[in-house]
Amino acid sequence: MVETVLDQAIRLPGWSEKLTDAAQEAAFTPAAWKDSVWLGSARVLLLPADGGALRLGGQRLTYCSREGLTVV
């Protein structure tokens, strides 16, 4: 399971402090991960299940496996 979760991890772009701060506020660590050596400090930022845009830090973001995280 750890490999699957870490395979899905992406980094946020570093060009927007406002975006990074908003992501830190919105992200969380699932309770089931808290005692895990590998996932205990990992944070999750949920994206819309329908593939729609996520509004974060004044930006609209989408994610697709081909293009990655994009500002729309």
Short mmCIF file of C-alpha atoms in Angstrom, two decimals:
data_model
loop_
_atom_site.label_atom_id
_atom_site.label_comp_id
_atom_site.label_asym_id
_atom_site.label_seq_id
_atom_site.Cartn_x
_atom_site.Cartn_y
_atom_site.Cartn_z
CA MET A 1 0.00 0.00 0.00
CA VAL A 2 2.80 2.44 0.81
CA GLU A 3 4.22 2.14 -2.69
CA THR A 4 0.78 2.80 -4.22
CA VAL A 5 0.25 5.92 -2.11
CA LEU A 6 3.73 7.30 -2.74
CA ASP A 7 3.38 6.59 -6.48
CA GLN A 8 0.41 8.97 -6.52
CA ALA A 9 2.29 11.81 -4.82
CA ILE A 10 2.94 15.00 -6.76
CA ARG A 11 4.76 18.14 -5.76
CA LEU A 12 3.09 21.49 -5.89
CA PRO A 13 4.76 24.16 -8.00
CA GLY A 14 7.04 26.43 -5.98
CA TRP A 15 6.19 29.61 -7.86
CA SER A 16 3.24 30.60 -5.69
CA GLU A 17 3.58 31.07 -1.94
CA LYS A 18 -0.16 31.77 -1.77
CA LEU A 19 -0.90 28.42 -3.43
CA THR A 20 1.54 26.57 -1.16
CA ASP A 21 0.03 28.15 1.97
CA ALA A 22 -3.52 27.32 0.86
CA ALA A 23 -2.50 23.71 0.13
CA GLN A 24 -0.94 23.40 3.59
CA GLU A 25 -4.19 24.60 5.16
CA ALA A 26 -6.36 22.25 3.08
CA ALA A 27 -4.14 19.14 3.32
CA PHE A 28 -4.40 16.58 6.09
CA THR A 29 -2.84 13.33 7.27
CA PRO A 30 -5.39 10.49 7.40
CA ALA A 31 -5.77 9.07 10.93
CA ALA A 32 -4.92 5.56 9.71
CA TRP A 33 -1.49 6.79 8.56
CA LYS A 34 -0.41 8.58 11.74
CA ASP A 35 1.52 5.59 13.16
CA SER A 36 3.15 4.64 9.85
CA VAL A 37 6.89 5.22 9.53
CA TRP A 38 6.46 5.89 5.80
CA LEU A 39 3.15 7.77 5.70
CA GLY A 40 2.95 9.38 9.15
CA SER A 41 4.12 12.77 7.92
CA ALA A 42 2.53 12.57 4.46
CA ARG A 43 -0.28 15.01 3.79
CA VAL A 44 -3.20 14.51 1.43
CA LEU A 45 -4.84 17.16 -0.69
CA LEU A 46 -8.01 15.70 -2.17
CA LEU A 47 -8.87 16.61 -5.72
CA PRO A 48 -12.45 16.55 -7.03
CA ALA A 49 -13.49 12.98 -7.93
CA ASP A 50 -15.20 14.20 -11.09
CA GLY A 51 -11.92 15.57 -12.47
CA GLY A 52 -13.13 19.14 -12.13
CA ALA A 53 -11.01 22.06 -11.05
CA LEU A 54 -9.91 22.64 -7.47
CA ARG A 55 -9.85 26.26 -6.31
CA LEU A 56 -6.80 26.81 -4.14
CA GLY A 57 -4.94 29.98 -3.26
CA GLY A 58 -6.90 32.00 -5.79
CA GLN A 59 -5.99 29.56 -8.59
CA ARG A 60 -8.06 26.92 -10.38
CA LEU A 61 -6.09 23.69 -10.66
CA THR A 62 -6.74 20.46 -12.51
CA TYR A 63 -4.79 17.23 -12.61
CA CYS A 64 -4.46 14.60 -15.30
CA SER A 65 -1.92 11.79 -15.56
CA ARG A 66 -0.71 13.03 -18.95
CA GLU A 67 -0.17 16.73 -18.16
CA GLY A 68 0.12 16.68 -14.37
CA LEU A 69 -1.07 19.58 -12.25
CA THR A 70 -2.09 22.59 -14.34
CA VAL A 71 -3.50 26.03 -13.65
CA VAL A 72 -6.64 26.69 -15.68
#
